[in-house]
Coordinates of C-alpha atoms and ligand atoms in Angstrom, one line a residue:
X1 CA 0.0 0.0 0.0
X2 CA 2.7 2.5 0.9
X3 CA 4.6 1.6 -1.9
X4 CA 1.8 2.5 -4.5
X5 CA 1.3 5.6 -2.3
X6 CA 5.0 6.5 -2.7
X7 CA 4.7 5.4 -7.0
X8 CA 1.8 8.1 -7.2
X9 CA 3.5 10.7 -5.3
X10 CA 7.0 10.2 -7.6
X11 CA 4.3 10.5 -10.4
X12 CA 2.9 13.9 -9.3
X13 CA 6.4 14.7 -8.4
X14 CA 8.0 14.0 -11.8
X15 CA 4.8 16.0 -13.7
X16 CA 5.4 19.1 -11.4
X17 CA 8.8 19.4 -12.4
X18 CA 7.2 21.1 -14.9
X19 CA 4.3 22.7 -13.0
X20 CA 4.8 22.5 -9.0
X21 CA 6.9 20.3 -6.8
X22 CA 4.6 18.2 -4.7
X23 CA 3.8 19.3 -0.9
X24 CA 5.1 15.7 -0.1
X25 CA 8.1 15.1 -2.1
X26 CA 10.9 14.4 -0.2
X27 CA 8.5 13.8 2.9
X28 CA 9.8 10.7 5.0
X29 CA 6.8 8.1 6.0
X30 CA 6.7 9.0 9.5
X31 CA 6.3 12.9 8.6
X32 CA 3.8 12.2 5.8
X33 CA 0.6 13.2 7.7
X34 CA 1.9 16.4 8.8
X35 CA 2.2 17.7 5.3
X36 CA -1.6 17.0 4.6
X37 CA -3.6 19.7 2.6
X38 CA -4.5 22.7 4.5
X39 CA -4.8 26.0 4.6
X40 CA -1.8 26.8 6.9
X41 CA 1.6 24.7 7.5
X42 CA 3.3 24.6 10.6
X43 CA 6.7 24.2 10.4
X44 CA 7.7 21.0 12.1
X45 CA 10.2 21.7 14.9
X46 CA 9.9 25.8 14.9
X47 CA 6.4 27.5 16.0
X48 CA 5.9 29.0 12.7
X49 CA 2.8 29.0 10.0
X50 CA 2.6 29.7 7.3
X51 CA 0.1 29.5 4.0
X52 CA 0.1 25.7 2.9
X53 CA 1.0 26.8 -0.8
X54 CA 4.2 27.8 0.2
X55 CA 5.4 24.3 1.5
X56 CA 8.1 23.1 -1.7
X57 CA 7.8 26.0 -3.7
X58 CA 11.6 26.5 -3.8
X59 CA 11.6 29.4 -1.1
X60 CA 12.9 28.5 2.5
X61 CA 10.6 29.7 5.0
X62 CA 10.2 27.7 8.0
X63 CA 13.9 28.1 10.5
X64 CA 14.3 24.5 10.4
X65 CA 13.6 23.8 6.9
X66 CA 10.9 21.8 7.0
X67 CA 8.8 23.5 4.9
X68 CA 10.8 22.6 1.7
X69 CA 11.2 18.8 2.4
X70 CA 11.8 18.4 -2.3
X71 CA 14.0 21.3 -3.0
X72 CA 17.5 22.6 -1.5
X73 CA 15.7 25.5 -1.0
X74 CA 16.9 25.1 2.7
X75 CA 19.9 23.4 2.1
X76 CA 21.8 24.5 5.7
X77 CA 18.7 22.3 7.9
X78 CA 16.6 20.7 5.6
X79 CA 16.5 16.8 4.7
X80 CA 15.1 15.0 1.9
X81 CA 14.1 11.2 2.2
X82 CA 15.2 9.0 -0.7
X83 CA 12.4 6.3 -0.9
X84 CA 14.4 4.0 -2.4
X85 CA 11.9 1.4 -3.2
X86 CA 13.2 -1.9 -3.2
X87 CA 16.2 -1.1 -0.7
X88 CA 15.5 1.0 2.0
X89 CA 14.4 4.4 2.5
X90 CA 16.7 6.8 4.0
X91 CA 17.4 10.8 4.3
X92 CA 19.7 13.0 2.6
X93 CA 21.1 16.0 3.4
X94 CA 18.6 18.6 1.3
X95 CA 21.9 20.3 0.1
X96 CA 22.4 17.0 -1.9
X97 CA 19.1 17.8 -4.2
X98 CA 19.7 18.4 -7.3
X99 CA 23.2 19.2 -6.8
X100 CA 24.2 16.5 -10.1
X101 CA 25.3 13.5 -7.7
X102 CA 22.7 10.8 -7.5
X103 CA 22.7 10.2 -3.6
X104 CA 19.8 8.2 -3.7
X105 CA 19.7 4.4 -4.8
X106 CA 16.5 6.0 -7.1
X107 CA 17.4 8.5 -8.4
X108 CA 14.6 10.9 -7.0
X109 CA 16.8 13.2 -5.7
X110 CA 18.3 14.4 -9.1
X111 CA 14.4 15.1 -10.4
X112 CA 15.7 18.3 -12.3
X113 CA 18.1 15.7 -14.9
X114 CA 21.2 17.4 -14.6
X115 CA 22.4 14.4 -14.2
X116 CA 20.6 11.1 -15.3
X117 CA 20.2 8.6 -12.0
X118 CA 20.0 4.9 -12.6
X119 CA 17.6 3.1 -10.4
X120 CA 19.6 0.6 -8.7
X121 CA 17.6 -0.1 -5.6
X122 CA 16.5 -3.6 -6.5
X123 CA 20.1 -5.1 -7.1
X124 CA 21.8 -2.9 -3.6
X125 CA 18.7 -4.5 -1.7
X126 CA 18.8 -7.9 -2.9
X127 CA 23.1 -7.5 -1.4
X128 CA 21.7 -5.6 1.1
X129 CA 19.0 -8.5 2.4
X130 CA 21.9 -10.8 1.9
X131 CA 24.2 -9.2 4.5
X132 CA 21.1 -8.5 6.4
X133 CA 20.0 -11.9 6.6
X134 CA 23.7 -13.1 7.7
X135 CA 23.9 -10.7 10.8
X136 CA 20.1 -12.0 11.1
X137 CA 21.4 -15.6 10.8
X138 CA 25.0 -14.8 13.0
X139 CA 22.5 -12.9 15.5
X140 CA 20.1 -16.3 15.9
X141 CA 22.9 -18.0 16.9
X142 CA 24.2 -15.9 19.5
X143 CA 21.0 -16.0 20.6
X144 CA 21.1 -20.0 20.8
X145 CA 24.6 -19.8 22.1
X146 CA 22.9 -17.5 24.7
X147 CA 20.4 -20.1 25.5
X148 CA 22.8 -22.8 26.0
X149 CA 24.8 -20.7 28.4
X150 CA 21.9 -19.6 30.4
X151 CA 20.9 -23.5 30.2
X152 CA 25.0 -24.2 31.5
X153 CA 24.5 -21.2 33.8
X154 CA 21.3 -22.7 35.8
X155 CA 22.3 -25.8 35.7
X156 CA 26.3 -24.6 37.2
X157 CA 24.0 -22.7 39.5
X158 CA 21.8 -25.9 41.0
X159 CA 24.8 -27.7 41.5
X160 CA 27.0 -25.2 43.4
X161 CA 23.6 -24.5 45.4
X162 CA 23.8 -28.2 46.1
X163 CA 27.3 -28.7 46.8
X164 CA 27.5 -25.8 49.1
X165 CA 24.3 -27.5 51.2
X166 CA 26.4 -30.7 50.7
X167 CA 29.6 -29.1 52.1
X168 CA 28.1 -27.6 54.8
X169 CA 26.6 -30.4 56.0
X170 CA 30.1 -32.2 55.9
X171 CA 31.4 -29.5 58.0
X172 CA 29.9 -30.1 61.1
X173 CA 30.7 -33.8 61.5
X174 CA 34.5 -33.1 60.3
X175 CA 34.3 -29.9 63.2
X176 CA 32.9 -32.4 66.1
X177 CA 35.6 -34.9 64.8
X178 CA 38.6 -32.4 65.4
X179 CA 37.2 -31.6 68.6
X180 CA 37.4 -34.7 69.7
X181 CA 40.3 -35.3 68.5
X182 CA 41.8 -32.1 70.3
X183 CA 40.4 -33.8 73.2
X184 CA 41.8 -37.0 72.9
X185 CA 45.4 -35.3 72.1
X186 CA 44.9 -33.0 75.3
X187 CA 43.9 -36.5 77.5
X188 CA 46.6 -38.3 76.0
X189 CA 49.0 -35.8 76.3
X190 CA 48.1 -34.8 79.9
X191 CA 48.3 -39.0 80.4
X192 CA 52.5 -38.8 79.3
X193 CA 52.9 -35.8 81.5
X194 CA 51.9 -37.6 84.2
X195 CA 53.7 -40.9 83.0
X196 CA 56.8 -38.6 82.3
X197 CA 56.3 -37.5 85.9
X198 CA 56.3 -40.7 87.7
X199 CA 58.9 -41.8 85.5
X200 CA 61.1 -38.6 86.0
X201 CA 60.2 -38.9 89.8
X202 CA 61.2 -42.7 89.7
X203 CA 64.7 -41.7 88.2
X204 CA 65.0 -38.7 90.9
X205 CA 64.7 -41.6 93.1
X206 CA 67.3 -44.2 91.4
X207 CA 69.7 -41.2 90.6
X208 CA 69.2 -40.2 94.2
X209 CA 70.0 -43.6 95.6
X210 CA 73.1 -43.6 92.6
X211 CA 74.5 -40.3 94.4
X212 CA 73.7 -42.0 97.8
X213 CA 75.8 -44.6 96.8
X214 CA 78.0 -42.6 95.1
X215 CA 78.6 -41.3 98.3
X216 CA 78.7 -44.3 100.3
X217 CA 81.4 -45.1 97.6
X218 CA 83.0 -42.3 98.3
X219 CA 82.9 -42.1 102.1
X220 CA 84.0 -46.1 101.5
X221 CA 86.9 -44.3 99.4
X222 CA 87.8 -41.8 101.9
X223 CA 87.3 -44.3 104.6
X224 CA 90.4 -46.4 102.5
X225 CA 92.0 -43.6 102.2
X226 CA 92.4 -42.6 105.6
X227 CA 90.8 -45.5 107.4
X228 CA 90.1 -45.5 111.1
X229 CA 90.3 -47.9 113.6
X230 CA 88.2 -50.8 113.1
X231 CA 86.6 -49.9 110.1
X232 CA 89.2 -51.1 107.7
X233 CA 87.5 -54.7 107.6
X234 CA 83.8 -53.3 107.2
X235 CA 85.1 -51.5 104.1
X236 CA 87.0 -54.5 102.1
X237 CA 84.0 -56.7 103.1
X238 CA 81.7 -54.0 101.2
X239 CA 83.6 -53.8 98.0
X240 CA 83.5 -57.7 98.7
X241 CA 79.9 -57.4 98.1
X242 CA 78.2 -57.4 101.4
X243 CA 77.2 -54.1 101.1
X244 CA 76.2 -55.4 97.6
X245 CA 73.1 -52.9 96.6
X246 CA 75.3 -50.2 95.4
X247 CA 77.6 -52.5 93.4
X248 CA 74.5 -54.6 92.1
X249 CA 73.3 -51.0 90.8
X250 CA 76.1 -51.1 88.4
X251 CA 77.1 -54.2 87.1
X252 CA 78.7 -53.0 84.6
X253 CA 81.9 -52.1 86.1
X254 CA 81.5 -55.3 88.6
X255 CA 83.2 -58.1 86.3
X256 CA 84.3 -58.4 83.1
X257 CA 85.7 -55.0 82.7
X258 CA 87.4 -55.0 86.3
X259 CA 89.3 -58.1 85.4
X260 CA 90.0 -57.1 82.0
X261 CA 91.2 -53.4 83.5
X262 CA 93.3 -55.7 86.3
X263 CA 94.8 -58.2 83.9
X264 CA 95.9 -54.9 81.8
X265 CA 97.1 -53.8 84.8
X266 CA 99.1 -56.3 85.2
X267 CA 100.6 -56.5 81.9
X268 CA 101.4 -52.8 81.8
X269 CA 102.7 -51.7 84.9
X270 CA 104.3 -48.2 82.9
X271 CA 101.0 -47.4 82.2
X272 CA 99.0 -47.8 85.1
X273 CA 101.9 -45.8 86.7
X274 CA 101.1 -42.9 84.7
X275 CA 97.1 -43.6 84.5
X276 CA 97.5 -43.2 88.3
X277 CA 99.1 -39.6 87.9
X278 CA 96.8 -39.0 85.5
X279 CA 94.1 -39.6 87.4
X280 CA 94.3 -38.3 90.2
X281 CA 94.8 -34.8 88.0
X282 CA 91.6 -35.8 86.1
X283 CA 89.6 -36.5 89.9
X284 CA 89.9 -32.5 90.3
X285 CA 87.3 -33.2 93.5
X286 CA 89.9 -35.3 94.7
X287 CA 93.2 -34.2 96.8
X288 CA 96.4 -32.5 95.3
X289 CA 98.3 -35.3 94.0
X290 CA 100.2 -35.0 97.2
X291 CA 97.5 -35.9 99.2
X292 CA 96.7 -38.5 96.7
X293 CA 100.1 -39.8 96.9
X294 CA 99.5 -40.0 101.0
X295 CA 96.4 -41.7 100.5
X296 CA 98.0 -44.2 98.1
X297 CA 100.3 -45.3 101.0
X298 CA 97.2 -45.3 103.4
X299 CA 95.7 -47.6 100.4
X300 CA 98.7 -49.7 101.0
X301 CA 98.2 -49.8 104.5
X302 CA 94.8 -50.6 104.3
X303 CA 94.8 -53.2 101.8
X304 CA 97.7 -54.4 103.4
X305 CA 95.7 -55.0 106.1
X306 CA 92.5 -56.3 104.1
X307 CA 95.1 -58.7 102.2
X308 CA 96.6 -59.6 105.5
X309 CA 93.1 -60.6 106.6
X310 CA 92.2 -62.4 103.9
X311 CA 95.7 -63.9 103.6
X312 CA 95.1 -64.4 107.7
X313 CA 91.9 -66.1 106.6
X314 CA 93.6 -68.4 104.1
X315 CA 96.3 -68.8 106.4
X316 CA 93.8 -69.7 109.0
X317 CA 91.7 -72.3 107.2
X318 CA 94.9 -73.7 105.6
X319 CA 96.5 -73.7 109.0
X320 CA 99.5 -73.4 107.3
X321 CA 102.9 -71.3 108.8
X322 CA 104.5 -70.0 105.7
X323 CA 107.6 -68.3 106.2
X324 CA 108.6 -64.5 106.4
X325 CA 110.3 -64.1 103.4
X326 CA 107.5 -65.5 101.2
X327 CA 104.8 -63.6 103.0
X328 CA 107.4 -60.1 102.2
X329 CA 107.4 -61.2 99.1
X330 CA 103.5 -61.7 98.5
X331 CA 102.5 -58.9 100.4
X332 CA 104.3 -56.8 98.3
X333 CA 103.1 -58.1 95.0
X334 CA 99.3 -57.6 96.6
X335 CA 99.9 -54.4 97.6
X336 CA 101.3 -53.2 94.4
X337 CA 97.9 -55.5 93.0
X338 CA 95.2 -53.5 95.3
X339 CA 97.3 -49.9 94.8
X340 CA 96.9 -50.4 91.0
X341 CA 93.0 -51.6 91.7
X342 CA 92.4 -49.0 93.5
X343 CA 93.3 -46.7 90.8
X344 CA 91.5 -48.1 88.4
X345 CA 88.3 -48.0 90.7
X346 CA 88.5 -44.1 91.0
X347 CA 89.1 -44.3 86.8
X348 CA 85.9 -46.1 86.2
X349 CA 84.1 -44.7 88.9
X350 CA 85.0 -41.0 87.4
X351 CA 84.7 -42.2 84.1
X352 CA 81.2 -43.9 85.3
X353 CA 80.1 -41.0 86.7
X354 CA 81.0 -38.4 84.1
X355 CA 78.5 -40.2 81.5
X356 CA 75.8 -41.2 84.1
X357 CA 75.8 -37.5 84.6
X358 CA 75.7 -36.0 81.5
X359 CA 73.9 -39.1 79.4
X360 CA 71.5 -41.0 81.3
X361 CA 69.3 -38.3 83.0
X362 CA 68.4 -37.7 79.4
X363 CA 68.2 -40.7 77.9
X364 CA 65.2 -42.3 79.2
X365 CA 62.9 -38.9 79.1
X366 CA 63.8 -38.8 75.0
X367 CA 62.6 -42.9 75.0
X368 CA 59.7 -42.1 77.0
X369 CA 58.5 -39.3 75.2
X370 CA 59.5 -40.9 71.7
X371 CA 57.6 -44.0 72.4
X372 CA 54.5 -41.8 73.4
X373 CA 54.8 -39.3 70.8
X374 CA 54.5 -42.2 68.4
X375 CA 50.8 -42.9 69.3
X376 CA 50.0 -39.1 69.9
X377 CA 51.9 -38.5 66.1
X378 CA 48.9 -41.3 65.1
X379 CA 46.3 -38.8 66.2
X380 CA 48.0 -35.5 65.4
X381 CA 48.2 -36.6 61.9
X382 CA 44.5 -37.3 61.6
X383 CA 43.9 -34.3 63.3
X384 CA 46.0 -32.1 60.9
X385 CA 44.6 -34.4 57.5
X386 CA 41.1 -33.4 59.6
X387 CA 41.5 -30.2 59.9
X388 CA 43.0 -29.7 56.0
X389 CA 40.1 -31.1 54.9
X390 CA 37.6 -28.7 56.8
X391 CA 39.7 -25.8 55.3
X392 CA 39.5 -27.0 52.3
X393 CA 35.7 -27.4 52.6
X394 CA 35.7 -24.4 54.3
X395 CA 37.2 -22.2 51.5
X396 CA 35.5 -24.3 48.6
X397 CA 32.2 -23.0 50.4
X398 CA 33.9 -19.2 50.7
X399 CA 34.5 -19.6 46.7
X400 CA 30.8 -21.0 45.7
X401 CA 29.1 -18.5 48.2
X402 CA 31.3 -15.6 46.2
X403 CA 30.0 -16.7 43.0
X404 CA 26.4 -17.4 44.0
X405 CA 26.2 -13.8 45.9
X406 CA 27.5 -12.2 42.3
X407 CA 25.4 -10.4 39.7
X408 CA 25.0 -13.6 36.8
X409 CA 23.2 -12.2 34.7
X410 CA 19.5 -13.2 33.6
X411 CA 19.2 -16.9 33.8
X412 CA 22.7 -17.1 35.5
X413 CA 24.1 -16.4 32.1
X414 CA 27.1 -14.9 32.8
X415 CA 28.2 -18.4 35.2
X416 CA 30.0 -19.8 32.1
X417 CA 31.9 -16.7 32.0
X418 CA 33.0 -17.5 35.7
X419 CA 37.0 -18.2 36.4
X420 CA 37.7 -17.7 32.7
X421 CA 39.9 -15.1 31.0
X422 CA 40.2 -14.3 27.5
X423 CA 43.3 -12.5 25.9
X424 CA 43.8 -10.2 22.8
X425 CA 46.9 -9.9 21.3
X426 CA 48.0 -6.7 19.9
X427 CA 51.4 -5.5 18.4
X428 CA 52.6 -3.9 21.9
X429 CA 50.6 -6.3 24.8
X430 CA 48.7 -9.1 25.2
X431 CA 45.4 -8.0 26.9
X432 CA 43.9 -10.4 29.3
X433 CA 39.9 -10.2 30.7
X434 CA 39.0 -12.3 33.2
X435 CA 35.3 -11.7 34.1
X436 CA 34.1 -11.4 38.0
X437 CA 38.4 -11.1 38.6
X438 CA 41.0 -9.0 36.9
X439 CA 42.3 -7.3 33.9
X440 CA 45.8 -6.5 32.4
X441 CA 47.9 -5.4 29.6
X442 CA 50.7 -7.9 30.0
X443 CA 52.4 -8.0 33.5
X444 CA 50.2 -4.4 34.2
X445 CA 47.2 -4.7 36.3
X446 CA 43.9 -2.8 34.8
X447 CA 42.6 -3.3 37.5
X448 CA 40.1 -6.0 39.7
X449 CA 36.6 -6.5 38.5
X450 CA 34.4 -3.8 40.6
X451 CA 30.5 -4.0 38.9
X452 CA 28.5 -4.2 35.8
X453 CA 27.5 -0.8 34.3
X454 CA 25.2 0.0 31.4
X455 CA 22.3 -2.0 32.1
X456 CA 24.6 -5.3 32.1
X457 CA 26.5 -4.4 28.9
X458 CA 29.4 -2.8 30.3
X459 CA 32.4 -4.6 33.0
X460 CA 34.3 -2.4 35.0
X461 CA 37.7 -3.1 36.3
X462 CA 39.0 -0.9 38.5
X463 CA 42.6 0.1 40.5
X464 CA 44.9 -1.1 38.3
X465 CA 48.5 -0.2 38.3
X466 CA 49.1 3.5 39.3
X467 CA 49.9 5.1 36.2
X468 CA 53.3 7.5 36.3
X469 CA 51.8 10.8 36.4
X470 CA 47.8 9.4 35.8
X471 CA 45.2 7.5 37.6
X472 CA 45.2 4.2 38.8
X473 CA 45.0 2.3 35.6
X474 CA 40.9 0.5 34.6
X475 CA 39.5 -0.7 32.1
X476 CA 35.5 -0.2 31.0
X477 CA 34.9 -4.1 28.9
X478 CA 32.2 -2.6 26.1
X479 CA 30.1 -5.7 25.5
X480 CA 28.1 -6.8 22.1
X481 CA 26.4 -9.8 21.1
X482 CA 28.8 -11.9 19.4
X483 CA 28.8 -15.8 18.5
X484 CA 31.4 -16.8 20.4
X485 CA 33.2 -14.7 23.5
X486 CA 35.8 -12.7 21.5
X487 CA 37.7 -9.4 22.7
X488 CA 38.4 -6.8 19.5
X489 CA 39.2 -3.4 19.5
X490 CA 41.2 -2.0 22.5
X491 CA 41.7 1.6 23.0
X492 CA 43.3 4.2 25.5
X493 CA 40.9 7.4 25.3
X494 CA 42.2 8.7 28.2
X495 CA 45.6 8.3 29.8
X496 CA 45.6 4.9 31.6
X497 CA 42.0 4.8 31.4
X498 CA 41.3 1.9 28.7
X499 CA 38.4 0.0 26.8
X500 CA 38.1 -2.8 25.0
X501 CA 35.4 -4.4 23.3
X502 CA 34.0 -7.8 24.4
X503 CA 31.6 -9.7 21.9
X504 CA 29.4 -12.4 23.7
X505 CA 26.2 -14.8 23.2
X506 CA 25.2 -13.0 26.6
X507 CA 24.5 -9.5 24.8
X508 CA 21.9 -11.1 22.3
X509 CA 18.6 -10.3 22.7
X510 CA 15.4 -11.5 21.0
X511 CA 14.3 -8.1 21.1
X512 CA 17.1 -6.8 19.1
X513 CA 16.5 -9.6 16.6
X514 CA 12.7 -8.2 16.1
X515 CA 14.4 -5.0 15.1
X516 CA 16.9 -6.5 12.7
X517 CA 14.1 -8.8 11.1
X518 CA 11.9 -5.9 11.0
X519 CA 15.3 -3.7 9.3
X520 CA 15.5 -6.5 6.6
X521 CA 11.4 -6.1 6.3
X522 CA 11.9 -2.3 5.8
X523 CA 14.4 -2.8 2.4
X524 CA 12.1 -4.8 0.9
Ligands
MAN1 C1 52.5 1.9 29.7 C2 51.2 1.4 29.2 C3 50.4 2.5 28.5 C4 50.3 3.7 29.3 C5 51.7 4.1 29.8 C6 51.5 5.3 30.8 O1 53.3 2.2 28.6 O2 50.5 1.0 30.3 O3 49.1 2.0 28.1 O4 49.7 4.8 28.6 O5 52.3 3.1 30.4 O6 52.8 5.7 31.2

């Protein structure tokens, strides 16, 4: 209909070249009913009026042109609308009329034939429709591409809804669990305390009894050394073994190594001479070797005496009278025996001593506590794999609840676009968007991700890297629909202050389809 409409008005148009220009030539389809017959015109976007018969007749009278929508007549404002049947209609500057250049696909717009216009409309429209249909075509895919994601997006959504129920609910048990197992670790820890108490009071004891005997010994010792009357026997018959506790104690030094120390003794007489200087400068607690060599002939005496004894003894159960010079001769290989004993008593006793000290109050608290620590280690493992897991849950429910909390989009469209980043490579830097995150221009931040702007079609990343002498660097991420998720077209309008272009199914809309269809409509 509007095309026949448009035919006859071209008609009246071409016969007034002759005659008059008619009052709608040039007249877009939405202005059309404004320019209907009248007595007076008024001018379209002034408040003017003026006589009807003066609307296209060449002379410019309304200020914003509109009265001479066919002719150049107001050539600085005015605009002429091509109609362009079989492509689509569009508007022209009205400076353009007539001026010899065919602007319009038509031809109407060089009526006066200065210059002769080919009608091409049909053949630009049919190319036209073509493209038209492909962005229609590319556009119904985004949209479906769209659809998936949303589909992806809900269904993402569900599950991270679930699984944050899910985790939650693992939480508690795993919480109870580690407090019980904090409590078990405190009880059993408390229990080798207390073990390590008794055990460490039980050694107190022992050592105490060691140092009692230790004493004893060395009362015994200075008793040898400067014995008094009547005690001489008391004190051989201990080391005898009567007063065996002490010496059971430490059986160690009771046997083998005595007799191996006494039949070295005896083998190395040079050395035990100088072992017995040496040690009585090693037994610093001891007398000045002077003293030491006194007490060494009170030894004598004593064991003299304790020899005698036991040689009396012998002698006794023998019955047996041996003569002087034998007994000399004995007495002094038994003295010379018991000094050299002697000697190596206060060796192995210091020697004894010295690494009872400094080992053995340590050794059995490290056993104790190494034997315990290796059931506690049992639970304190559990308990650390325990409580790694709960952290783990803990911030896998801290990263879901972020991304449930966040602006996805319409049907949680924008989800797919979660913990993704897509780059764009230009000639100086690689630019890299990562939606919901960050943004940067090779190792330079553009900044974090802050909101969504412009009715969900803009992403705004903000405090990037401080620019020298600028801002803090940001980026504004201009979205489109697009097929596919595609960055294009970056661009620094402002110092620091960038934008880039982001094509995605998530900008296509059905509505915008309805106004492309409908475009591709209006060329026909
Ligand atoms: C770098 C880039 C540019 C920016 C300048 C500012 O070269 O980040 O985009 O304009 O720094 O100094």
């Amino acid at each position: 209909m509007k095309s026949i409409l448009y035919i006859c008005l071209t008609l009246v148009c071409l016969t007034q070249q002759v005659l008059s220009l008619s009052p709608t030539y040039g007249v877009g389809p939405e202005e059309l009913e404004y320019y209907k017959e009248g007595k007076y015109f008024n001018c379209l976007r002034s408040n003017v009026q003026i006589p009807f018969s003066q609307v296209n007749d060449d002379f410019c009278d309304c200020p914003d042109g509109t009265d001479e929508p066919g002719t150049s007549a107001c050539s600085s404002n005015g605009r002429f609308y091509c109609q362009n049947i079989g492509h689509k209609g569009n508007y022209i500057s009205s400076s353009f009329v007539n001026d010899g250049v065919c602007d319009c696909c038509d031809g109407s717009d060089e009526y006066q034939l200065k210059v002769k216009c080919k009608n091409n409309c049909k053949e630009i429209g049919e190319e036209s429709r073509k493209k038209q249909n492909q962005v229609i075509e590319a556009y119904e895919i985004g949209l479906k591409k769209k659809k998936q994601m949303e589909e992806e997006g809900t269904r993402v959504f569900n599950e991270k809804t679930d699984e944050i129920i899910r985790l939650r609910k693992e939480i508690d048990p795993i919480t109870q669990e580690i407090k019980e197992l904090e409590v078990l670790i405190e009880q059993k820890k408390s229990e080798r305390e207390l073990e390590n108490k008794r055990l460490l009071n039980e050694k107190e004891k022992k050592d105490k009894e060691i140092e009692g005997t230790d004493q004893q010994q060395h009362q015994q010792q200075q008793n040898i050394d400067q014995p008094k009357e009547g005690e001489e026997n008391k004190e051989v018959v201990g080391e005898n073994g009567e007063n065996g506790e002490n010496i059971v104690e430490q059986p160690e030094i009771q046997t083998s190594e005595l007799l191996d120390a006494i039949s070295k003794g005896k083998d190395d007489n040079n050395n035990i001479n100088n072992n017995n200087n040496n040690n009585i400068d090693d037994n610093k607690n001891d007398n000045n070797k002077e003293d030491e060599i006194k007490n060494n002939n009170n030894i004598e005496k004593v064991d003299h005496t304790t020899v005698n004894n036991n040689n009396n003894n012998k002698n006794d159960l023998n019955d047996d009278d041996n003569d002087e010079e034998d007994n000399d001769d004995d007495d002094d290989d038994e003295e010379e025996l018991v000094n050299k004993l002697q000697i190596i008593f206060k060796k192995i006793k210091s020697i004894k001593n010295s690494v009872y000290n400094f080992i053995l109050p340590i050794l059995p608290n490290r056993f104790i506590s190494l034997k315990d620590m290796g059931n506690l280690g049992g639970l304190e493992s559990e308990l650390s794999k325990k409580r790694e897991s709960l952290k783990e849950k803990e911030n896998e429910i801290e990263k879901i609840d972020k991304m449930l909390k966040s602006d996805l989009g319409v049907n949680n469209v924008f989800i797919p676009l979660y913990s993704k980043c897509f780059d764009l490579a230009t000639k100086e830097y690689t630019y890299s968007v990562c939606p919901y995150e960050k943004a940067s221009q090779g190792h330079t931040s553009l900044g974090k991700f802050e909101s969504f702007g412009d009715n969900g079609k803009m992403m705004l990343f903000e405090n990037g890297q401080q620019c020298w002498g600028g801002p803090k660097r940001s980026l504004k991420v201009l979205m489109e629909c697009g097929q596919d998720n595609e960055l294009y077209d970056v661009q620094e309008p402002g110092k620091c202050e960038y934008t880039i272009k982001f094509k995605t199914p998530v900008l296509c809309s059905e509505e915008h389809l309805k106004i492309l269809r409908l475009e591709g409509d209006h060329s026909l």
